[in-house]
CSV table of C-alpha atoms and ligand atoms in Angstrom, one decimal:
chain,number,residue,atom,x,y,z
A,31,MET,CA,-0.1,0.0,0.0
A,32,LYS,CA,2.0,3.0,1.3
A,33,PRO,CA,0.1,5.9,-0.3
A,34,THR,CA,2.1,9.0,0.5
A,35,SER,CA,-0.4,11.8,0.3
A,36,VAL,CA,-2.8,12.2,3.3
A,37,LEU,CA,-4.9,15.4,3.6
A,38,ILE,CA,-5.7,16.1,7.2
A,39,SER,CA,-8.7,18.5,8.0
A,40,GLY,CA,-8.1,20.3,11.2
A,41,GLY,CA,-4.8,21.4,12.9
A,42,GLY,CA,-6.0,20.7,16.4
A,43,ILE,CA,-4.9,18.0,18.9
A,44,ALA,CA,-5.8,14.9,16.8
A,45,GLY,CA,-4.7,16.3,13.4
A,46,LEU,CA,-1.4,17.6,14.4
A,47,THR,CA,-0.6,14.3,16.3
A,48,LEU,CA,-1.5,12.4,13.2
A,49,ALA,CA,0.6,14.6,11.0
A,50,ILE,CA,3.7,14.2,13.1
A,51,LEU,CA,3.3,10.3,13.4
A,52,LEU,CA,2.5,9.9,9.6
A,53,LYS,CA,5.5,12.1,8.6
A,54,ARG,CA,7.8,10.1,10.9
A,55,MET,CA,6.7,6.9,9.0
A,56,GLY,CA,7.5,8.4,5.7
A,57,TRP,CA,4.0,9.6,4.5
A,58,GLU,CA,3.3,13.0,3.1
A,59,PRO,CA,0.7,14.7,5.2
A,60,THR,CA,-0.9,18.1,4.4
A,61,VAL,CA,-3.0,19.8,7.0
A,62,VAL,CA,-5.6,22.3,6.4
A,63,GLU,CA,-6.7,24.4,9.5
A,64,ARG,CA,-9.8,26.8,9.4
A,65,ASN,CA,-8.1,29.2,11.8
A,66,ASP,CA,-5.4,31.8,10.5
A,67,ALA,CA,-2.8,30.7,13.1
A,68,PRO,CA,-2.3,28.4,16.0
A,69,SER,CA,-4.6,29.4,18.9
A,70,ALA,CA,-3.1,31.8,21.4
A,71,GLU,CA,-5.7,31.2,24.1
A,72,GLY,CA,-7.9,28.5,25.3
A,73,TYR,CA,-9.5,26.5,28.0
A,74,MET,CA,-7.7,24.6,30.7
A,75,MET,CA,-7.3,20.7,30.7
A,76,ASP,CA,-6.1,18.0,32.8
A,77,PHE,CA,-3.7,15.9,30.7
A,78,PHE,CA,-2.8,12.5,31.9
A,79,GLY,CA,-3.7,8.7,31.0
A,80,SER,CA,-3.7,7.8,27.2
A,81,GLY,CA,-2.8,11.4,26.3
A,82,TRP,CA,0.4,11.1,28.4
A,83,ASP,CA,1.2,7.8,27.0
A,84,VAL,CA,0.9,8.9,23.4
A,85,ALA,CA,2.9,12.2,24.3
A,86,GLU,CA,5.6,10.0,25.9
A,87,ARG,CA,5.8,7.8,22.8
A,88,MET,CA,6.2,10.8,20.7
A,89,GLY,CA,9.0,12.3,22.9
A,90,LEU,CA,6.9,15.3,24.2
A,91,ILE,CA,7.0,14.9,27.9
A,92,GLY,CA,9.7,17.5,28.4
A,93,ASP,CA,7.6,20.0,26.6
A,94,LEU,CA,4.6,19.1,28.6
A,95,ASN,CA,6.3,19.6,31.9
A,96,ALA,CA,7.8,22.9,30.7
A,97,VAL,CA,4.3,24.3,30.5
A,98,HIS,CA,3.8,25.5,34.2
A,99,TYR,CA,1.0,27.2,35.9
A,100,PRO,CA,1.0,28.3,39.5
A,101,ILE,CA,-1.6,25.8,40.5
A,102,LYS,CA,-1.2,23.9,44.0
A,103,ARG,CA,-4.8,23.3,45.0
A,104,ILE,CA,-8.3,22.9,44.0
A,105,GLU,CA,-10.7,25.0,46.2
A,106,PHE,CA,-14.4,24.6,46.4
A,107,VAL,CA,-15.6,28.0,47.6
A,108,ARG,CA,-18.8,29.5,49.3
A,109,GLY,CA,-20.5,32.6,47.8
A,110,ASP,CA,-18.0,34.8,49.8
A,111,GLY,CA,-15.0,33.1,48.4
A,112,ARG,CA,-13.9,31.2,51.4
A,113,PRO,CA,-13.1,27.6,50.7
A,114,TYR,CA,-15.2,24.7,52.3
A,115,MET,CA,-13.1,21.9,50.7
A,116,THR,CA,-9.5,22.0,49.5
A,117,VAL,CA,-7.7,19.3,47.4
A,118,PRO,CA,-3.9,19.5,47.0
A,119,ILE,CA,-3.0,18.9,43.3
A,120,GLU,CA,0.0,16.8,44.6
A,121,ARG,CA,-2.6,14.1,45.7
A,122,ILE,CA,-4.1,13.9,42.1
A,123,SER,CA,-0.7,13.8,40.6
A,124,ARG,CA,0.5,11.1,43.0
A,125,ALA,CA,-2.4,9.0,42.1
A,126,LEU,CA,-1.4,9.2,38.5
A,127,SER,CA,2.4,8.5,39.3
A,128,HIS,CA,3.1,12.0,38.5
A,129,ARG,CA,2.3,11.6,34.8
A,130,TYR,CA,-0.2,14.5,35.0
A,131,VAL,CA,-0.1,18.2,34.0
A,132,TYR,CA,-2.5,21.1,33.9
A,133,LEU,CA,-2.3,22.9,30.6
A,134,ARG,CA,-4.4,24.8,28.2
A,135,ARG,CA,-5.6,23.2,25.0
A,136,SER,CA,-3.6,26.0,23.1
A,137,ASP,CA,-0.5,25.0,25.0
A,138,LEU,CA,-0.8,21.4,23.7
A,139,GLU,CA,-1.8,22.7,20.3
A,140,ARG,CA,1.4,24.8,20.2
A,141,ILE,CA,3.7,21.9,21.4
A,142,LEU,CA,2.3,19.7,18.6
A,143,PHE,CA,2.4,22.6,16.1
A,144,ASN,CA,6.1,23.3,16.8
A,145,ARG,CA,6.9,19.6,16.3
A,146,VAL,CA,4.9,19.6,12.9
A,147,ARG,CA,6.8,22.7,11.8
A,148,ASN,CA,10.1,21.2,12.7
A,149,LYS,CA,9.3,18.1,10.7
A,150,GLY,CA,8.4,20.2,7.7
A,151,VAL,CA,4.7,19.3,7.5
A,152,ALA,CA,2.7,21.6,5.2
A,153,VAL,CA,0.0,23.3,7.4
A,154,ARG,CA,-2.3,25.6,5.4
A,155,PHE,CA,-3.9,28.0,7.8
A,156,GLY,CA,-7.0,29.9,6.9
A,157,THR,CA,-8.2,27.0,4.6
A,158,THR,CA,-11.1,24.5,4.6
A,159,ILE,CA,-12.2,21.7,2.3
A,160,ASP,CA,-15.1,22.7,-0.1
A,161,THR,CA,-15.6,19.4,-1.8
A,162,LEU,CA,-14.5,15.8,-1.8
A,163,THR,CA,-14.8,13.4,-4.6
A,164,ASP,CA,-13.9,9.8,-4.1
A,165,ARG,CA,-12.2,8.2,-7.1
A,166,ALA,CA,-11.1,4.7,-7.7
A,167,ASP,CA,-7.4,5.6,-7.3
A,168,GLY,CA,-7.7,8.7,-4.9
A,169,ILE,CA,-9.7,11.4,-3.7
A,170,ALA,CA,-10.0,14.8,-5.2
A,171,ALA,CA,-10.4,18.0,-2.9
A,172,THR,CA,-11.2,21.6,-3.7
A,173,PHE,CA,-10.3,24.2,-1.0
A,174,SER,CA,-11.9,27.6,0.1
A,175,ASP,CA,-8.9,29.4,-1.4
A,176,GLY,CA,-9.8,28.2,-4.9
A,177,THR,CA,-7.1,25.6,-5.1
A,178,GLN,CA,-7.5,21.8,-5.6
A,179,GLY,CA,-5.5,18.7,-4.9
A,180,GLU,CA,-5.5,14.8,-5.2
A,181,PHE,CA,-4.8,12.7,-2.2
A,182,ALA,CA,-4.7,8.9,-1.4
A,183,LEU,CA,-6.6,9.4,1.8
A,184,VAL,CA,-8.5,12.1,3.6
A,185,ILE,CA,-8.6,12.3,7.5
A,186,GLY,CA,-11.4,14.4,9.3
A,187,ALA,CA,-9.7,15.8,12.4
A,188,ASP,CA,-11.8,19.0,12.4
A,189,GLY,CA,-13.5,18.7,15.7
A,190,ILE,CA,-17.1,18.4,17.0
A,191,HIS,CA,-18.5,20.4,14.0
A,192,SER,CA,-16.4,18.5,11.4
A,193,ARG,CA,-16.7,19.6,7.9
A,194,VAL,CA,-15.5,16.2,6.5
A,195,ARG,CA,-18.1,14.4,8.6
A,196,ASP,CA,-20.9,16.6,7.0
A,197,LEU,CA,-19.4,16.1,3.5
A,198,VAL,CA,-19.0,12.3,3.7
A,199,PHE,CA,-21.4,11.1,6.3
A,200,GLY,CA,-24.3,13.7,5.9
A,201,SER,CA,-26.2,15.8,8.3
A,202,GLN,CA,-24.6,16.2,11.7
A,203,ARG,CA,-27.7,16.3,14.0
A,204,SER,CA,-28.3,12.6,13.7
A,205,PHE,CA,-25.0,12.0,15.3
A,206,MET,CA,-25.2,14.4,18.2
A,207,ARG,CA,-26.2,13.6,21.7
A,208,TYR,CA,-26.8,16.9,23.8
A,209,LEU,CA,-25.8,16.4,27.5
A,210,GLY,CA,-27.9,19.3,28.7
A,211,TYR,CA,-25.1,22.0,29.2
A,212,TYR,CA,-23.5,24.9,27.5
A,213,VAL,CA,-19.8,25.8,28.4
A,214,ALA,CA,-17.9,29.1,27.8
A,215,ALA,CA,-14.2,29.8,28.5
A,216,PHE,CA,-12.0,32.9,28.3
A,217,HIS,CA,-9.1,34.6,29.8
A,218,PHE,CA,-9.3,37.7,32.0
A,219,PRO,CA,-6.8,40.1,33.7
A,220,ASP,CA,-6.7,39.0,37.5
A,221,SER,CA,-5.3,42.0,39.4
A,222,HIS,CA,-7.9,42.1,42.1
A,223,HIS,CA,-9.8,38.7,42.4
A,224,ASP,CA,-7.1,37.1,44.4
A,225,LEU,CA,-7.1,33.7,43.0
A,226,GLY,CA,-3.7,32.9,44.5
A,227,ASN,CA,-2.4,29.5,43.3
A,228,ALA,CA,-5.7,27.6,43.4
A,229,VAL,CA,-8.3,26.5,41.0
A,230,LYS,CA,-11.4,27.8,42.5
A,231,ILE,CA,-14.8,26.2,41.9
A,232,HIS,CA,-18.1,27.9,42.9
A,233,GLU,CA,-21.1,25.7,42.4
A,234,GLU,CA,-24.8,26.8,42.4
A,235,THR,CA,-28.0,25.3,41.3
A,236,ASP,CA,-27.7,24.6,37.5
A,237,ARG,CA,-24.7,26.7,37.0
A,238,THR,CA,-20.9,26.5,38.0
A,239,ALA,CA,-17.9,28.6,37.4
A,240,MET,CA,-14.2,27.4,37.6
A,241,PHE,CA,-11.3,30.0,37.8
A,242,TYR,CA,-7.6,28.9,37.1
A,243,PRO,CA,-4.6,31.3,37.7
A,244,LEU,CA,-2.5,31.6,34.7
A,245,GLY,CA,0.3,33.7,36.3
A,246,ALA,CA,1.2,37.2,35.4
A,247,MET,CA,-1.9,38.6,36.6
A,248,ARG,CA,-3.9,36.5,34.2
A,249,ALA,CA,-6.7,33.9,34.8
A,250,ASP,CA,-8.9,31.5,32.8
A,251,ALA,CA,-12.6,31.4,33.6
A,252,THR,CA,-14.8,28.4,32.6
A,253,TYR,CA,-18.5,28.8,32.9
A,254,LEU,CA,-20.8,25.7,32.7
A,255,PHE,CA,-24.6,25.9,32.9
A,256,ARG,CA,-27.7,23.7,32.3
A,257,TYR,CA,-29.7,25.0,29.4
A,258,PRO,CA,-32.1,23.8,26.8
A,259,ASP,CA,-30.6,22.7,23.5
A,260,VAL,CA,-30.8,25.9,21.5
A,261,GLY,CA,-28.2,24.7,18.9
A,262,HIS,CA,-25.5,27.2,17.8
A,263,VAL,CA,-25.4,30.5,19.6
A,264,PRO,CA,-24.0,33.2,17.4
A,265,ALA,CA,-20.9,34.9,18.6
A,266,GLY,CA,-22.4,38.3,19.2
A,267,ASP,CA,-25.1,36.8,21.6
A,268,ARG,CA,-22.9,34.8,23.8
A,269,MET,CA,-21.9,37.2,26.5
A,270,ALA,CA,-25.4,38.4,26.9
A,271,LEU,CA,-26.6,34.9,27.2
A,272,LEU,CA,-23.9,34.2,30.0
A,273,ARG,CA,-24.7,37.4,31.7
A,274,LYS,CA,-28.5,36.4,31.7
A,275,VAL,CA,-27.8,32.9,33.0
A,276,PHE,CA,-25.4,33.9,35.7
A,277,ALA,CA,-27.2,36.9,36.9
A,278,GLY,CA,-27.1,37.1,40.6
A,279,ALA,CA,-24.5,34.4,41.0
A,280,GLY,CA,-22.3,34.4,44.0
A,281,TRP,CA,-18.7,35.4,44.6
A,282,ILE,CA,-16.8,37.0,41.6
A,283,ILE,CA,-18.8,35.1,39.1
A,284,GLU,CA,-21.0,37.9,37.9
A,285,ARG,CA,-18.3,40.6,38.3
A,286,VAL,CA,-15.9,38.7,36.0
A,287,LEU,CA,-18.5,38.7,33.3
A,288,ASP,CA,-19.5,42.4,33.8
A,289,GLU,CA,-15.7,43.3,33.5
A,290,GLN,CA,-15.2,41.4,30.4
A,291,PRO,CA,-15.3,43.5,27.2
A,292,GLY,CA,-18.2,43.2,24.9
A,293,ALA,CA,-16.3,40.6,22.8
A,294,ALA,CA,-17.6,37.0,22.8
A,295,PRO,CA,-15.7,34.5,24.9
A,296,VAL,CA,-12.9,32.6,23.2
A,297,PHE,CA,-14.7,29.3,23.6
A,298,PHE,CA,-18.5,28.7,23.6
A,299,ASP,CA,-20.3,25.6,22.7
A,300,SER,CA,-22.9,23.0,23.9
A,301,ALA,CA,-21.6,19.8,25.7
A,302,THR,CA,-22.6,17.5,23.0
A,303,GLN,CA,-21.3,14.0,22.1
A,304,VAL,CA,-20.7,12.6,18.6
A,305,ALA,CA,-21.7,9.0,18.3
A,306,MET,CA,-21.6,7.4,14.8
A,307,PRO,CA,-22.0,3.8,13.6
A,308,ASP,CA,-19.0,4.1,11.5
A,309,TRP,CA,-15.9,6.2,11.7
A,310,TYR,CA,-14.8,5.7,8.0
A,311,ALA,CA,-16.1,5.3,4.5
A,312,GLY,CA,-14.1,4.8,1.3
A,313,ARG,CA,-10.9,6.7,1.5
A,314,VAL,CA,-12.0,8.9,4.3
A,315,ALA,CA,-11.7,8.4,8.2
A,316,LEU,CA,-12.6,10.6,11.1
A,317,ILE,CA,-10.5,11.0,14.3
A,318,GLY,CA,-10.8,12.8,17.6
A,319,ASP,CA,-13.9,14.9,18.4
A,320,ALA,CA,-15.1,14.6,14.8
A,321,CYS,CA,-16.4,11.0,15.3
A,322,GLY,CA,-16.2,10.4,19.2
A,323,CYS,CA,-16.6,13.6,21.1
A,324,LEU,CA,-16.8,12.9,24.8
A,325,THR,CA,-17.2,16.5,26.0
A,326,LEU,CA,-15.5,18.2,28.8
A,327,LEU,CA,-17.5,16.1,31.2
A,328,ALA,CA,-15.3,13.1,30.4
A,329,GLY,CA,-12.1,15.2,31.0
A,330,GLN,CA,-10.3,13.0,28.5
A,331,GLY,CA,-11.1,14.3,24.9
A,332,SER,CA,-7.6,15.3,24.1
A,333,HIS,CA,-6.3,12.0,25.4
A,334,MET,CA,-8.6,10.0,23.1
A,335,ALA,CA,-7.9,12.4,20.2
A,336,MET,CA,-4.2,11.6,20.6
A,337,ALA,CA,-4.9,7.9,21.0
A,338,GLY,CA,-7.0,7.9,17.9
A,339,ALA,CA,-4.3,9.6,15.9
A,340,TYR,CA,-1.7,7.0,17.2
A,341,VAL,CA,-3.8,4.0,16.5
A,342,LEU,CA,-4.8,5.1,13.1
A,343,ALA,CA,-1.1,5.8,12.1
A,344,GLN,CA,0.1,2.4,13.5
A,345,GLU,CA,-2.7,0.5,11.6
A,346,LEU,CA,-2.0,2.6,8.2
A,347,GLU,CA,1.5,1.7,8.6
A,348,ARG,CA,1.2,-2.1,9.1
A,349,ALA,CA,-2.0,-2.9,7.0
A,350,ALA,CA,-2.0,-3.9,3.5
A,351,THR,CA,-4.7,-1.6,2.5
A,352,HIS,CA,-6.4,1.4,3.9
A,353,GLN,CA,-9.7,-0.5,4.3
A,354,GLU,CA,-8.1,-2.8,6.6
A,355,ALA,CA,-6.3,-0.2,8.5
A,356,PHE,CA,-9.5,2.0,8.9
A,357,ALA,CA,-11.4,-1.2,10.2
A,358,ALA,CA,-8.7,-2.1,12.7
A,359,TYR,CA,-8.6,1.5,13.9
A,360,GLN,CA,-12.2,1.5,14.6
A,361,ARG,CA,-12.3,-2.0,16.0
A,362,PHE,CA,-9.6,-1.2,18.8
A,363,LEU,CA,-10.6,2.2,19.7
A,364,LYS,CA,-14.5,2.6,19.4
A,365,PRO,CA,-15.3,0.5,22.3
A,366,HIS,CA,-13.0,2.6,24.5
A,367,VAL,CA,-14.6,6.0,23.3
A,368,GLU,CA,-18.0,4.5,23.7
A,369,LYS,CA,-17.3,3.5,27.5
A,370,ARG,CA,-16.0,7.1,28.1
A,371,GLN,CA,-19.1,8.5,26.5
A,372,ARG,CA,-21.4,6.3,28.7
A,373,ASP,CA,-19.5,7.3,31.8
A,374,ALA,CA,-19.7,11.0,30.9
A,375,ALA,CA,-23.5,10.8,30.0
A,376,TRP,CA,-24.1,9.2,33.6
A,377,PHE,CA,-21.8,11.8,35.2
A,378,SER,CA,-23.5,14.7,33.5
A,379,LYS,CA,-26.4,14.4,35.7
A,380,TYR,CA,-24.3,15.1,38.7
A,381,PHE,CA,-21.7,17.4,37.3
A,382,VAL,CA,-23.4,20.5,38.3
A,383,PRO,CA,-25.9,20.7,41.3
A,384,SER,CA,-29.5,20.5,40.4
A,385,GLU,CA,-32.6,21.6,42.3
A,386,ARG,CA,-32.9,17.9,43.6
A,387,SER,CA,-29.0,17.9,44.9
A,388,ARG,CA,-28.6,18.0,48.6
A,389,PRO,CA,-25.6,20.3,49.4
A,390,TRP,CA,-24.5,18.3,52.4
A,391,LEU,CA,-24.7,15.1,50.4
A,392,ARG,CA,-22.8,16.6,47.4
A,393,ARG,CA,-19.9,17.7,49.8
A,394,LEU,CA,-19.6,14.3,51.3
A,395,ALA,CA,-19.5,12.7,47.9
A,396,VAL,CA,-17.0,15.3,46.5
A,397,ASP,CA,-15.0,14.9,49.7
A,398,ALA,CA,-14.9,11.1,49.3
A,399,ILE,CA,-14.1,11.3,45.5
A,400,PHE,CA,-11.1,13.7,46.2
A,401,SER,CA,-9.7,11.6,49.2
A,402,SER,CA,-6.5,9.8,48.5
A,403,LEU,CA,-8.3,6.4,48.2
A,404,GLY,CA,-11.1,7.9,46.2
A,405,ILE,CA,-8.9,9.6,43.6
A,406,GLY,CA,-6.9,6.5,43.2
A,407,LEU,CA,-10.2,4.4,42.7
A,408,MET,CA,-11.7,7.1,40.3
A,409,MET,CA,-8.7,7.3,38.1
A,410,GLY,CA,-8.4,3.6,37.9
A,411,GLN,CA,-12.0,3.4,36.6
A,412,PHE,CA,-12.0,6.6,34.5
A,413,GLY,CA,-9.1,7.2,32.3
A,414,GLY,CA,-6.1,7.0,34.6
A,415,LYS,CA,-4.7,4.0,32.6
A,416,SER,CA,-3.8,4.4,29.0
A,417,VAL,CA,-6.0,2.6,26.5
A,418,LEU,CA,-2.8,1.8,24.6
A,419,ALA,CA,-1.3,-0.3,27.6
A,420,ASN,CA,-2.3,-3.5,25.8
A,421,TYR,CA,-2.2,-2.2,22.2
A,422,LYS,CA,0.3,-4.0,20.3
B,19,FAD,C1,-14.2,23.6,28.3
B,19,FAD,C2,-13.4,22.2,27.9
B,19,FAD,C3,-12.7,21.7,28.8
B,19,FAD,C4,-11.9,20.3,28.4
B,19,FAD,N1,-11.3,19.8,29.3
B,19,FAD,C5,-10.6,18.7,28.9
B,19,FAD,C6,-9.6,18.0,29.8
B,19,FAD,O1,-9.5,18.5,31.0
B,19,FAD,N2,-8.8,17.0,29.4
B,19,FAD,C7,-9.0,16.4,28.1
B,19,FAD,O2,-8.3,15.7,27.7
B,19,FAD,N3,-9.9,17.0,27.3
B,19,FAD,C8,-10.7,18.3,27.6
B,19,FAD,N4,-11.6,18.7,26.7
B,19,FAD,C9,-11.7,18.1,25.4
B,19,FAD,C10,-10.7,18.4,24.4
B,19,FAD,O3,-10.4,19.8,24.3
B,19,FAD,C11,-11.2,17.8,23.1
B,19,FAD,O4,-11.7,16.5,23.1
B,19,FAD,C12,-10.0,17.8,21.9
B,19,FAD,O5,-9.5,19.1,21.8
B,19,FAD,C13,-10.4,17.2,20.8
B,19,FAD,O6,-9.2,17.2,19.8
B,19,FAD,P1,-9.6,17.4,18.2
B,19,FAD,O7,-8.3,17.6,17.6
B,19,FAD,O8,-10.5,16.2,17.8
B,19,FAD,O9,-10.6,18.6,18.1
B,19,FAD,P2,-10.1,20.1,18.4
B,19,FAD,O10,-9.1,20.4,19.4
B,19,FAD,O11,-11.4,20.8,18.4
B,19,FAD,O12,-9.5,20.6,16.9
B,19,FAD,C14,-10.2,20.7,15.8
B,19,FAD,C15,-9.4,21.6,14.9
B,19,FAD,O13,-10.1,21.6,13.6
B,19,FAD,C16,-10.2,22.9,13.1
B,19,FAD,N5,-11.4,23.0,12.3
B,19,FAD,C17,-12.6,23.0,12.6
B,19,FAD,N6,-13.4,23.1,11.4
B,19,FAD,C18,-12.5,22.9,10.5
B,19,FAD,C19,-12.7,23.1,9.1
B,19,FAD,N7,-13.9,23.0,8.4
B,19,FAD,N8,-11.6,23.0,8.3
B,19,FAD,C20,-10.4,23.0,8.8
B,19,FAD,N9,-10.2,22.9,10.2
B,19,FAD,C21,-11.2,23.0,11.0
B,19,FAD,C22,-10.4,23.8,14.4
B,19,FAD,O14,-10.0,25.1,14.2
B,19,FAD,C23,-9.4,23.0,15.3
B,19,FAD,O15,-8.1,23.5,15.3
B,19,FAD,C24,-12.3,20.0,27.1
B,19,FAD,C25,-13.1,20.6,26.2
B,19,FAD,C26,-13.6,21.8,26.7
B,19,FAD,C27,-14.6,22.3,25.7
């Protein structure tokens, strides 16, 4: 087999990981990325498990450890900002054998992008695929900049609203499972909110806010709220919706929104999973959120995006045909993704307090989950171990 030209739509976590691995194996990947440049800002993520494993196999651990935020504790705070429960980060890190970092999605993307650039992979920013035509001997693509090209394979790594999925598999609504929340994330100047070196979480019925210190008087805010599925919210309406939903919220939650300039948050979307019967068709396959979005409620989307890229690259390298490779990739990874989707869907009922929640019971549960024993058990059950541990 060994076709050389692979078009990858999406220069995010999955797409860049795949490009690096294919290039290393002697293939010729081309990445098209809708944005004009790598993201400068982005939400915070926990990175461990399968993601850490792939990063280690790619020699990226030094880069991951070099990303450093002044985060020492997680504090659950009351309406006046005083903590009622504190979890040392060291406890979580120890449960994961110190194979764990906090970083922003944009940090991970930058690490991968630097590697892609050093390897000489072509990344065409500000470009998307217009059409794809599957031919007997390849696949023809036309692009938003008016150019066209022929490729042996096309990989859709273009995230939850994948263009490749739309083009090849049809209407996206049928693959979407809304989990009942919207999420927004943005950076803000933190000169007077006194976050210190703790992630601070304030929970109220149907709405939660998390604040992460980024250092140099900057912080990241992540707002999560229960809301009916209203589909896509236009950029210009997002701040107004957030302010409406979080009106009257305690601690600094409302103030941070009021102080934010009129611009929309950097990230705003619904928590929606993507579940499809098949992840490939003809010469096209999907990876990452495009075919198996877990949502932030799983806390492992980037891990599985990297694991998907890794498994697909391995299978393409060793199978006789791309059909065999795509089938083996799906056979191995899909059950792992589906388990995490089921876990996240179950967890979604409890992630943010509801009217039925009993605050004292919730505190007991959170306290138990974040005890040394609880974290060890939870990580054993939910993603602490790499899915690639037994992958040959
Ligand atoms: C608030 C929040 C918190 C999260 N926390 C965690 C966490 O703690 N741990 C964790 O592991 N995961 C977490 N995740 C999930 C994780 O970020 C995603 O699962 C992961 O980024 C998926 O990688 P991906 O490459 O498939 O998609 P993305 O990272 O979304 O990348 C897709 C790329 O494709 C590009 N693109 C989109 N459309 C097109 C197009 N038409 N043409 C070309 N390019 C296109 C996009 O610009 C983007 O660069 C979180 C997610 C959110 C929203």
